[in-house]
XYZ file of C-alpha atoms in Angstrom:
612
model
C -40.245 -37.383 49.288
C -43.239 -39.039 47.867
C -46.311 -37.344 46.915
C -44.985 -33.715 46.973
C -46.795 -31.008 45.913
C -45.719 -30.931 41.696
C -47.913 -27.899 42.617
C -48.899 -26.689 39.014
C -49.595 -29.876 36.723
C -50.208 -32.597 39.819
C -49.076 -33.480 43.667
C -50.500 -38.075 46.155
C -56.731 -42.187 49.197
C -66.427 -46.582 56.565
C -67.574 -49.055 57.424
C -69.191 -52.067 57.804
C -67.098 -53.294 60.585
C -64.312 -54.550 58.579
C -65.114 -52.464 55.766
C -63.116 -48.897 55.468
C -64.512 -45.398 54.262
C -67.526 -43.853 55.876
C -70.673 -46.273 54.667
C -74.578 -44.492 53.896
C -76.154 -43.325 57.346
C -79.017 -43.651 58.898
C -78.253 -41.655 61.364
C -78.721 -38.264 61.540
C -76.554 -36.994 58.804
C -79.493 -38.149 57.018
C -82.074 -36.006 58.154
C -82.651 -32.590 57.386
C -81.568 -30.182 60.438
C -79.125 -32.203 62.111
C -76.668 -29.843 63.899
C -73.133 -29.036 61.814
C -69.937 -29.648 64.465
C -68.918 -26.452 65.504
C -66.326 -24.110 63.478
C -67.923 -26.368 60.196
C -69.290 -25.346 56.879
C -72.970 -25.246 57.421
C -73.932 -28.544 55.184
C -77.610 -29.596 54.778
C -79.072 -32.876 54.110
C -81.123 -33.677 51.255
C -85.086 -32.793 51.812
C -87.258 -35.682 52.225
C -89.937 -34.999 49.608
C -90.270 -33.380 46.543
C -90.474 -29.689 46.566
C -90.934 -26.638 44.397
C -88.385 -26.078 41.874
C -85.225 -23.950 43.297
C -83.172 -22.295 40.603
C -79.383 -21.041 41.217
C -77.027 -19.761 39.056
C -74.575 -22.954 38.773
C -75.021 -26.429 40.466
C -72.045 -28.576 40.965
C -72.736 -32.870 41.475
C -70.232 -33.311 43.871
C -67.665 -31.842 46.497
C -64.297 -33.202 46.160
C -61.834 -30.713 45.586
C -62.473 -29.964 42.347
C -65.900 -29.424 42.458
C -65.691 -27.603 45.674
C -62.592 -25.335 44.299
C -64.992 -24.672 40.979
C -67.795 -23.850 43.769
C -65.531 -21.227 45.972
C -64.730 -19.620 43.093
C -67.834 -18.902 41.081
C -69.241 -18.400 44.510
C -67.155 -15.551 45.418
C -68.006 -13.876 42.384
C -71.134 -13.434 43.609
C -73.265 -16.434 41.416
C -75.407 -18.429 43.449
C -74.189 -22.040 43.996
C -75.357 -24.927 44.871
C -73.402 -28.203 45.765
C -74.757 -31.959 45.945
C -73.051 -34.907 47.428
C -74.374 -38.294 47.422
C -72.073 -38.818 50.663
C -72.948 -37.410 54.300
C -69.517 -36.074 54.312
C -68.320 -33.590 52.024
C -64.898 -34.130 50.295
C -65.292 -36.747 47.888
C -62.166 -39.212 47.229
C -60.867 -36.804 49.940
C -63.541 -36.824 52.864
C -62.469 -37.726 56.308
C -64.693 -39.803 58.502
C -64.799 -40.442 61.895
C -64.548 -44.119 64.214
C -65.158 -44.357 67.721
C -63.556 -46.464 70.009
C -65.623 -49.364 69.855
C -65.172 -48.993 65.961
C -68.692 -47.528 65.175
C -68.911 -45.004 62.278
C -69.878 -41.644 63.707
C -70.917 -38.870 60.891
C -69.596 -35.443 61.436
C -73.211 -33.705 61.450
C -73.844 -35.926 64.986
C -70.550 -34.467 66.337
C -71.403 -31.225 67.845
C -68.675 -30.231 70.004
C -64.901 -30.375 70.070
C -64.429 -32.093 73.403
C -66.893 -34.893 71.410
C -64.548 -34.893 68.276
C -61.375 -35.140 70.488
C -62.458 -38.576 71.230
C -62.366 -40.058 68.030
C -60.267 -41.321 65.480
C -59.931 -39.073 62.286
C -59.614 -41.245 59.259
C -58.509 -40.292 56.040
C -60.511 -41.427 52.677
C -58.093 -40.369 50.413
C -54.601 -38.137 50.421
C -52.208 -38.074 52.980
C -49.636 -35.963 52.089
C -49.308 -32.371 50.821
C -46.404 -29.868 50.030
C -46.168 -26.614 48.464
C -49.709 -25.065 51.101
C -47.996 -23.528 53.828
C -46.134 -21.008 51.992
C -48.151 -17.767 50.831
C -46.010 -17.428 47.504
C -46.171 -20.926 46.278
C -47.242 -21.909 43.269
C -49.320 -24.936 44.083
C -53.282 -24.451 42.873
C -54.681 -25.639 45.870
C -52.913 -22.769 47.328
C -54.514 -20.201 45.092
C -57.953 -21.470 45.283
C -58.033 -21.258 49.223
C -56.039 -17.348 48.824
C -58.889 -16.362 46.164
C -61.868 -17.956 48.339
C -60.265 -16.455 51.420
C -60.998 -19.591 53.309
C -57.544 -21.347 54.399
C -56.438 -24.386 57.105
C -53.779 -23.731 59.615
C -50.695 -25.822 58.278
C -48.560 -28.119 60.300
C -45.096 -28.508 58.569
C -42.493 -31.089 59.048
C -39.138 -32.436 56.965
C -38.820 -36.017 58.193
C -39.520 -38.926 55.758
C -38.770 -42.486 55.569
C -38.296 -45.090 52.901
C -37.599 -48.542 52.640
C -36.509 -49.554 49.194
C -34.980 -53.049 47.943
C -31.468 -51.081 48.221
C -32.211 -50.207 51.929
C -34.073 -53.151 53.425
C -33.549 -51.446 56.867
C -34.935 -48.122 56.064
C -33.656 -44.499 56.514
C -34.811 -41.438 57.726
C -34.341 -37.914 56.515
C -35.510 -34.467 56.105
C -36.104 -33.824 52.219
C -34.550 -31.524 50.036
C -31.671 -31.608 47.212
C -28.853 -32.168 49.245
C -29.874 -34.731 51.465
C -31.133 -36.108 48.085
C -28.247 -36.416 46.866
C -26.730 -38.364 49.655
C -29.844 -40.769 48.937
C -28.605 -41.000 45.686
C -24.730 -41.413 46.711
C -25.281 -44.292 49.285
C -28.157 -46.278 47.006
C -26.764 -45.521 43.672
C -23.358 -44.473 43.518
C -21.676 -41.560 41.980
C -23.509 -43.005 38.456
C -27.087 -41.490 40.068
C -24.828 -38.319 41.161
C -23.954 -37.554 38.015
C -27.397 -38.482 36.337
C -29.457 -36.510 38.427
C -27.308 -33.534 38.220
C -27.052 -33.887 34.120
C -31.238 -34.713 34.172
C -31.786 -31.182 36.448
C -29.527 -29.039 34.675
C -31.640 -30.453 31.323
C -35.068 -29.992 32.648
C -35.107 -27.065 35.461
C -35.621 -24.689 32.941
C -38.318 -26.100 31.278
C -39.885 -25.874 34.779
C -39.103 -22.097 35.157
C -42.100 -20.942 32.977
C -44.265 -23.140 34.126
C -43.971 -22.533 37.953
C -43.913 -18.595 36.885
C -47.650 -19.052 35.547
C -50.654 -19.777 38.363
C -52.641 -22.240 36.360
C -56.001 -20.539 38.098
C -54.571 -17.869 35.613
C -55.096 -19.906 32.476
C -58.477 -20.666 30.381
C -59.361 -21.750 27.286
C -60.183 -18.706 25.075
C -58.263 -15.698 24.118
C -58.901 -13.969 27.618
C -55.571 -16.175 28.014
C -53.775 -13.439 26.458
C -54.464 -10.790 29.581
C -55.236 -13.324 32.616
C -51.499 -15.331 31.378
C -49.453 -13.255 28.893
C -50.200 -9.279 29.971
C -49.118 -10.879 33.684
C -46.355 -13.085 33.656
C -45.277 -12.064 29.900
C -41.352 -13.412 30.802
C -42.922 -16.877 32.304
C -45.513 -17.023 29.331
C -42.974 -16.774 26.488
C -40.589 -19.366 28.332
C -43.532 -21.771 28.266
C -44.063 -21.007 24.337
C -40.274 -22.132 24.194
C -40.567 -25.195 25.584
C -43.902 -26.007 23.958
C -43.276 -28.722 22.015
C -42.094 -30.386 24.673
C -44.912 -30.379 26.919
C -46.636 -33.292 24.964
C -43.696 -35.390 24.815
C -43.314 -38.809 27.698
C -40.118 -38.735 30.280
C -38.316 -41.144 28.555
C -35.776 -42.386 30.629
C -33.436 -43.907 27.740
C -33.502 -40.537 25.159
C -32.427 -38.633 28.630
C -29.602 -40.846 28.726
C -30.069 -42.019 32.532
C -27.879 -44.876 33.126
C -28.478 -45.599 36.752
C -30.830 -48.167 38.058
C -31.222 -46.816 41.405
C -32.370 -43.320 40.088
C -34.227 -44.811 36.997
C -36.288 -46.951 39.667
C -36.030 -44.007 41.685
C -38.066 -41.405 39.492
C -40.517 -44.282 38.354
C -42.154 -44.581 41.944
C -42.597 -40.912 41.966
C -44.028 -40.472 39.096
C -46.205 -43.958 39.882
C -47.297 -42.375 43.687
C -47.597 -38.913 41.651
C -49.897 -40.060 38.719
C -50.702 -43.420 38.824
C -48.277 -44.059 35.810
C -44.935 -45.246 35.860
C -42.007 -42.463 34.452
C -42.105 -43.048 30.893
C -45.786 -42.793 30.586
C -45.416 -39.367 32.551
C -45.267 -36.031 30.606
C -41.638 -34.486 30.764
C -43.092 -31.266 32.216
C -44.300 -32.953 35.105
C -41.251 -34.782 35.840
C -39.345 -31.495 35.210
C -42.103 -29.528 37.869
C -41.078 -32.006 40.250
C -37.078 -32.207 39.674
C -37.180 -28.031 40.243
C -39.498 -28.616 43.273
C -36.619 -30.809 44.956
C -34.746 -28.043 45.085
C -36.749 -25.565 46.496
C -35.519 -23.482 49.730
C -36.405 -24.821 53.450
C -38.584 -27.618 52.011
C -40.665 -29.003 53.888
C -44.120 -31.370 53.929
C -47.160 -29.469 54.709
C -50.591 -30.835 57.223
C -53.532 -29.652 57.505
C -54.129 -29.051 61.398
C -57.340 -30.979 61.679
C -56.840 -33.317 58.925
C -58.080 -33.823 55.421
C -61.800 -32.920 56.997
C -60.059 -29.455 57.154
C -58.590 -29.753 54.075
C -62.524 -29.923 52.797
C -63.752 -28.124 55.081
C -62.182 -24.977 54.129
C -63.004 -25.244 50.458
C -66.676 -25.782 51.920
C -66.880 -22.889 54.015
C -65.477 -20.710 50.379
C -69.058 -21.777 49.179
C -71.257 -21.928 52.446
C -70.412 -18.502 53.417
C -71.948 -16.811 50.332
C -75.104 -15.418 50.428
C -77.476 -17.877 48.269
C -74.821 -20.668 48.132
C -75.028 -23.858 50.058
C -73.777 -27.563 49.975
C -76.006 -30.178 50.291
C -75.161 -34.021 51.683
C -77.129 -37.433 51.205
C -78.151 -35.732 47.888
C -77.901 -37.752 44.761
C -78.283 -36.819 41.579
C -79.965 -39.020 38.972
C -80.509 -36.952 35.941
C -78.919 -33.557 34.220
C -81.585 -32.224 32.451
C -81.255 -31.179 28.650
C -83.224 -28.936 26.951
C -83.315 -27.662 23.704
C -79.824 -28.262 23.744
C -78.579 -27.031 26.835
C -77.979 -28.403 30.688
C -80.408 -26.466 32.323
C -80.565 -28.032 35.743
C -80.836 -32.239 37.746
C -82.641 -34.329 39.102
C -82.288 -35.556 42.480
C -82.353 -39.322 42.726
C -84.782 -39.826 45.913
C -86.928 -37.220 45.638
C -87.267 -36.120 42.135
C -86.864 -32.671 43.285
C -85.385 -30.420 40.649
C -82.983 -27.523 40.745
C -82.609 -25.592 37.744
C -79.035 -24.261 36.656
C -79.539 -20.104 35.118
C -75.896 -20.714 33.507
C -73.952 -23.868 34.560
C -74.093 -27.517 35.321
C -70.554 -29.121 36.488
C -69.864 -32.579 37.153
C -67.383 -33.265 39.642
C -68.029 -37.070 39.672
C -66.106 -39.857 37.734
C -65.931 -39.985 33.562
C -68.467 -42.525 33.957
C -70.887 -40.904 36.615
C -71.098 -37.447 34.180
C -71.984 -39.566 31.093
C -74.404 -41.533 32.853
C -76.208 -38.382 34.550
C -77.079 -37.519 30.863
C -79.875 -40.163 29.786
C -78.871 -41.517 26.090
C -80.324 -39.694 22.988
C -80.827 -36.342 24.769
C -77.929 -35.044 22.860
C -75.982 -36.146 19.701
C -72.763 -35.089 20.313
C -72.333 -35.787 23.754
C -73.779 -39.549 23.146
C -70.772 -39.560 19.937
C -68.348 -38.710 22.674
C -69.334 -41.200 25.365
C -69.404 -43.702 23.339
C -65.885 -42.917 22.311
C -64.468 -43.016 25.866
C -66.913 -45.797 26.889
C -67.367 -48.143 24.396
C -70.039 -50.473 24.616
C -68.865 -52.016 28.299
C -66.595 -49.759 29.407
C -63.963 -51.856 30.194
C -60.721 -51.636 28.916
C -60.296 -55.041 27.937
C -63.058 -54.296 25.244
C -61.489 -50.673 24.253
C -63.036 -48.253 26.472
C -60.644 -45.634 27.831
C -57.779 -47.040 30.008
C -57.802 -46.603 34.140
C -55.229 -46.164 36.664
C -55.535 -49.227 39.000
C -57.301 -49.032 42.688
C -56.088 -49.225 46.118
C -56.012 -51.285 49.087
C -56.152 -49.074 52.135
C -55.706 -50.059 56.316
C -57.421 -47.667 58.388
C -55.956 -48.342 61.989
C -56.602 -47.117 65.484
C -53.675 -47.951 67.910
C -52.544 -47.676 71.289
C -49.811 -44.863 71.081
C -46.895 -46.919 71.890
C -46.955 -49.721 69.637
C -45.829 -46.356 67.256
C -41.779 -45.618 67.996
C -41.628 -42.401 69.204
C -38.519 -41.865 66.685
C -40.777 -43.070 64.159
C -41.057 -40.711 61.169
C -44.914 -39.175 60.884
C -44.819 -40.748 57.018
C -43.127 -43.684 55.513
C -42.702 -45.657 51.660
C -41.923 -49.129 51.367
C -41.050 -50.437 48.218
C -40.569 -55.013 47.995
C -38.465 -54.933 44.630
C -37.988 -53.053 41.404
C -37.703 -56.123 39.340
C -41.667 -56.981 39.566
C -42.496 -53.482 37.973
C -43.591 -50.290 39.832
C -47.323 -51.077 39.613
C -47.141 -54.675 40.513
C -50.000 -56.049 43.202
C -48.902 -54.532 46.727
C -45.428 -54.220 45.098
C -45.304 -50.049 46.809
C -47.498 -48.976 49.991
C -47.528 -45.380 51.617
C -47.937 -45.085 55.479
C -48.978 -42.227 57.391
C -49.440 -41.697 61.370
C -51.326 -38.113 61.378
C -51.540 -37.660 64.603
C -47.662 -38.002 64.781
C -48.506 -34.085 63.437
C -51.488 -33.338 64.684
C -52.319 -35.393 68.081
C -56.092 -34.303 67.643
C -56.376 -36.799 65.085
C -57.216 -39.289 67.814
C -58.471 -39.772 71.093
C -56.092 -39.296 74.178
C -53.191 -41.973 74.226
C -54.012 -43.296 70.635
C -52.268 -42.942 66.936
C -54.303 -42.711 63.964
C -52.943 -44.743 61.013
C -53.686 -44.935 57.426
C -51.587 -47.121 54.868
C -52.215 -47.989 51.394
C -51.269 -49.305 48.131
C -50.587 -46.998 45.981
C -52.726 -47.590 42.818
C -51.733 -51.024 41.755
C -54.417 -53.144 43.128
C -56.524 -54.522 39.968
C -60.182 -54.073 40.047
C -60.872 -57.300 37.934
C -59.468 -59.537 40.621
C -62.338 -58.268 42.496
C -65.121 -58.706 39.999
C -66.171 -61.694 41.071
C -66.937 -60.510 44.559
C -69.721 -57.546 42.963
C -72.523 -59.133 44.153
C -71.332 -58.439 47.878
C -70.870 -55.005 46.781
C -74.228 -53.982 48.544
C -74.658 -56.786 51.130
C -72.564 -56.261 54.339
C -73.929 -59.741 56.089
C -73.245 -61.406 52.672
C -69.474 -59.937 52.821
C -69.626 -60.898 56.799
C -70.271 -64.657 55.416
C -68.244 -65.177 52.809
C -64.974 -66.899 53.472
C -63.410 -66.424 50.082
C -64.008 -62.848 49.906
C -62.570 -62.766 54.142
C -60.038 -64.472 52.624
C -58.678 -62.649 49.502
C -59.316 -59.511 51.300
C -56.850 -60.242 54.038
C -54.298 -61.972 51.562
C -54.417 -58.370 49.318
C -53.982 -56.166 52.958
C -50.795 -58.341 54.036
C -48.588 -55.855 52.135
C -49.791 -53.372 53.612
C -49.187 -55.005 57.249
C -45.650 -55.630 56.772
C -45.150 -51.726 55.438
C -46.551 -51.010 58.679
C -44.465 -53.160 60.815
C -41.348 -52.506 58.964
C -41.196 -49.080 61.426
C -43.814 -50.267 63.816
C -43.388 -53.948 64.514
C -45.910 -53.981 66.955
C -48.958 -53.390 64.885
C -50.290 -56.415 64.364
C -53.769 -57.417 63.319
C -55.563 -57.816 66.915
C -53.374 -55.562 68.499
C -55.590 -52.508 67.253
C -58.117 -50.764 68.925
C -60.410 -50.422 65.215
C -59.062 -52.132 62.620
C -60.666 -51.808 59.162
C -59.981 -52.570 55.132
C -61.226 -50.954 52.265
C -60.718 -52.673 48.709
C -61.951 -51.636 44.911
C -65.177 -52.675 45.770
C -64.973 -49.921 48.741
C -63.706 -47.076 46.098
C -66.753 -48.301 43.496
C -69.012 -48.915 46.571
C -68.878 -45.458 48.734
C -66.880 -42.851 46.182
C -68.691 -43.766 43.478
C -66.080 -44.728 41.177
C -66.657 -47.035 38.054
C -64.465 -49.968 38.887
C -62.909 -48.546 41.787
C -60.501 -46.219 39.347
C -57.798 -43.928 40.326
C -58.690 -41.845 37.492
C -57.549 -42.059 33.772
C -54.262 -43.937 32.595
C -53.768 -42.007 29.622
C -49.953 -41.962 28.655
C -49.108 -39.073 26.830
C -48.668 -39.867 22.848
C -50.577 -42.801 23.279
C -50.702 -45.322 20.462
C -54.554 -45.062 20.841
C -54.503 -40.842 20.472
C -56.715 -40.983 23.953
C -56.655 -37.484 25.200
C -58.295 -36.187 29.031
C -61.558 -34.683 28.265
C -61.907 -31.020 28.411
C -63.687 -28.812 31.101
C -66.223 -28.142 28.591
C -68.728 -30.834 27.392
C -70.478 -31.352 23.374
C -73.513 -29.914 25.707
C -73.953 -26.391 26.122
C -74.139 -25.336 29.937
C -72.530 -28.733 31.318
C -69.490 -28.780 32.502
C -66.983 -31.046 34.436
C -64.052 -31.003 36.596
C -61.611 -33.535 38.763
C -59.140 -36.433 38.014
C -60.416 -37.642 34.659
C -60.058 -34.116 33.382
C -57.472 -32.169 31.544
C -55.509 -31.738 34.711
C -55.188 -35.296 35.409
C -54.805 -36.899 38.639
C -53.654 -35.384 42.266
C -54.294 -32.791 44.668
C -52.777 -29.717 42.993
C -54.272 -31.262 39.435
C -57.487 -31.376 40.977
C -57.805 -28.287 42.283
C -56.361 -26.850 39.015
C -59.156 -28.562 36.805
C -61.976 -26.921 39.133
C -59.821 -23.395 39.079
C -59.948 -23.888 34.790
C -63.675 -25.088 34.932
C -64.750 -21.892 36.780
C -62.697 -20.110 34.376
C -64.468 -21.178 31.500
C -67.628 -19.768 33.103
C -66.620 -16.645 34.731
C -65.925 -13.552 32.481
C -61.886 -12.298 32.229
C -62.757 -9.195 34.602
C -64.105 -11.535 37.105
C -61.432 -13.908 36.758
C -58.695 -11.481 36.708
C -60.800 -9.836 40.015
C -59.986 -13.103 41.722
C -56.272 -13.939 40.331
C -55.539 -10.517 41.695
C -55.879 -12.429 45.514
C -52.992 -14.595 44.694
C -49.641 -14.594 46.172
C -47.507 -15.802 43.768
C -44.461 -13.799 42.596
């Protein structure tokens, strides 16, 4: 049941040998030309030297699924848009990348046919598990942005998940769903989490009505609101004003009057794999989305056929397929250039070649990356607001704005029986409740794709990813920085060998607790990625999971807007309004394009989705 969709406000991460995620290239998804595999967006690598400057209508710095749902949709309003990722692969936080069988890194742009493909092992950077996509009418924003760019993967759906939790050392099985829910609840907890669940649902489902009523691609910022929201779903918008005040308010556990452990512990790791932050630092709306999602009709999980790369690559080819719109790889930006005032194009970081932005700059990197592409003292008020959020170090100990934690992550190619056939394609494992939700290695998620989708690795083999689930500290890996570019160094360096295979043990044993066979040696590719790997290759200041911002905060620290103090920039992604997830992602690029597009335009585009 973890990481479900929470479709409106939410949802649930290579190499130098040992070293997970897909590492800079020289290959040839660093030259210009290289061929795309087949059936792919058409991607092109960065030029080599400076050239004229190209102007488009909107650039976006980045292509996770924010930025590439922001892309698909100004794109298909016919703007021309142009996408840059510092990575070979497109995707972002949620890029797959590709391992042979002797464990060598192959980029996507060298793979250029299927049989070619079929022989390696698909590895996912970031999420793993998806709900609320397969169904035309739901009300997950992923969902809309794929039926409004008209670009779509084929979904694989399943039912079967497994847990093991400190009340059920020896696991269970079990399609999701409220009833079978409720026998969790009745064998763990007793008739006490019975009767507290049913008393919590019956308080917060209808908050949840208005909200999963309303498509948040339907909502912006100004009074267009009033026809793209209210003039549409005028019974769903009013229910929202009803429950208003509520929206801002935490999901205390002890005003809701939940006495059982086992439920209270329960809802904290979903909220935790959800958000990054533990129940009662969760907004009540989100824990009421997800309470009403439990009980939707024929539940079930949802997979992309063809992985996340599909997952990506769909939201690519809503931007590629546009006349005058393109995404470009191995393309770093160094600068957003201000003018008078206004973001009126970047910088690329090689080259120096500029592309100049008609209407719209949007950053789809981390809170740190889109302050930093904006050189101090080119604008007042955006340096007053990054200096708010950063501080002077940005680091929280010194006051900057708080982070979610990292992750620890196993990337694992296996012989396909040392996986149980029986096996479930997903499993949690939780050590104990006492040491607190986010404790170190304390909660790890494991996923065999090609349980669901066999193509996810060469004939006879599983694919496996496993990972902590945001509560690996970034500051226990400070002192290893200076490895941070230096794979021989990191090759050398026992205490860093060390540490790094003391912090992956958890995630071993979460493995073996359904699949006692996988063992370190027994793989065919074994690989690790740490903090240093998110900071490293996703570009993320101190390896973050995105913003821990609790809602009514002591501090009054509030997620940044789409819009920026600068005219013309824009940004979009995890440390945004929408917060952290899949469907939150998406939703924060859907709002970002929003605040661009005119109400015709966007109302034009809502008309494409299939929401009741």
């Amino acid at each position: 049941m973890v990481r479900r969709s929470l479709p409106l406000l939410l949802a649930l991460r290579l190499p130098d040998a040992a070293e997970s995620f897909a590492p800079p290239s020289t290959s040839s998804a660093g030259r210009a030309g290289a061929p795309p595999p087949r059936g792919a967006p058409s991607l092109r690598a960065a030029a080599s030297a400076a050239a004229e400057e190209e102007v488009v209508d909107c650039v976006v710095i980045g292509s996770g699924i924010g930025g590439l749902s922001c892309a698909g949709l100004l794109a298909a309003t016919g703007r021309t848009v142009k996408v840059l990722e510092k990575h070979y692969e497109v995707g972002g936080c949620a890029h797959e990348f590709y391992v042979d069988l002797n464990g060598r890194t192959v980029p996507s742009a060298a793979i250029d046919d299927k049989e070619k493909r079929e022989d390696l092992f698909h590895f996912e950077a970031g999420p793993s598990l998806y709900s609320g996509l397969s169904d035309d009418r739901s009300p997950n924003p992923l969902k809309h942005v794929y039926q409004m760019i008209e670009e779509e993967p084929e979904w694989i759906t399943y039912d079967q998940w497994g847990a093991f939790l400190p009340e059920a050392p020896d696991g269970y099985q079990m399609s999701i769903g409220a009833e079978n829910f409720v026998k969790i609840l009745e064998t763990y907890g007793g008739r006490e989490a019975v009767d507290d669940w049913e008393m919590l649902a019956k308080s917060l489902r209808p908050m949840a009505g208005g909200i999963k009523g309303i498509p948040h691609a339907a909502i912006r910022s100004d009074p267009g609101i009033l026809l793209t929201v209210a003039a549409k779903y005028p019974l769903s918008f009013f229910n929202v004003l009803r429950y208003a005040p509520a929206f801002a308010e935490s999901f205390d556990l002890d005003e809701l009057g939940l006495k059982s452990d086992f439920l209270r512990n329960y809802l904290d790791m979903l909220a935790f794999l959800l958000q990054g932050l533990p129940a009662d630092r969760t907004l009540k709306v989100v824990m009421a989305y997800m309470i009403e999602d439990f009980f939707r009709e024929d539940a079930v999980m949802d997979f992309p056929k063809g992985g996340s790369g599909e997952l990506m690559g769909a939201l690519a080819r809503g931007v590629t397929k546009r006349e005058g719109c393109s995404v470009e790889v191995s393309t770093a930006v160094d600068e957003v250039i201000v003018e008078d005032g206004k973001a009126v194009g970047v910088k690329l970081a090689k080259s120096g070649r500029v592309i100049r932005a008609r209407e719209a700059v949007i950053s789809n990197a981390d809170l740190t990356n889109t302050y930093n592409f904006v050189p101090e003292g080119a604008h007042e008020g955006f340096d007053e607001e990054r200096g708010r959020y950063l501080g002077v170090t940005n680091d929280p100990t010194d006051g900057s704005v708080p982070y979610c934690k990292s992750f620890m992550h196993l990337h694992l190619g296996v012989k396909a029986e040392l996986i149980p056939e029986d096996a479930p394609p997903q499993w949690t494992v939780v050590q104990d409740w006492s040491k607190g939700i986010d404790a170190i290695g304390n909660v790890v998620v494991v996923s065999v794709g090609s349980k669901l989708d066999p193509s996810l690795a060469p004939p006879g083999y599983h694919v496996v990813h496993a990972y902590t689930a945001g509560n690996e500290p970034y500051e226990d890996w400070e002192k290893f920085e200076h490895l941070l570019d230096d794979a021989a160094a990191r090759d050398k360096d026992e205490e860093y060998k060390t540490f790094k295979d003391e912090r992956a043990k958890p995630i071993w044993d979460a493995i073996q607790k359904r699949a006692p066979e996988v063992v370190s040696g027994a793989c065919q590719v074994e690989l690790v990625a740490t903090p240093l790997t998110h900071a490293r290759f996703l570009s993320r200041h101190r390896g973050n999971y995105g913003l821990a911002i609790a809602p009514g905060n002591e501090e009054g620290w509030k997620f940044p807007e789409v819009t920026t103090p600068i005219e013309g920039y824009y940004r979009c992604g995890d440390s945004t309004t929408s917060g952290i997830g899949v469907p939150a992602t998406a939703s924060s690029g859907a709002m970002c394009a929003n605040t661009i597009m005119s109400v015709w335009e966007q109302l034009a585009l809502n008309s494409k989705i299939k929401m009741p």
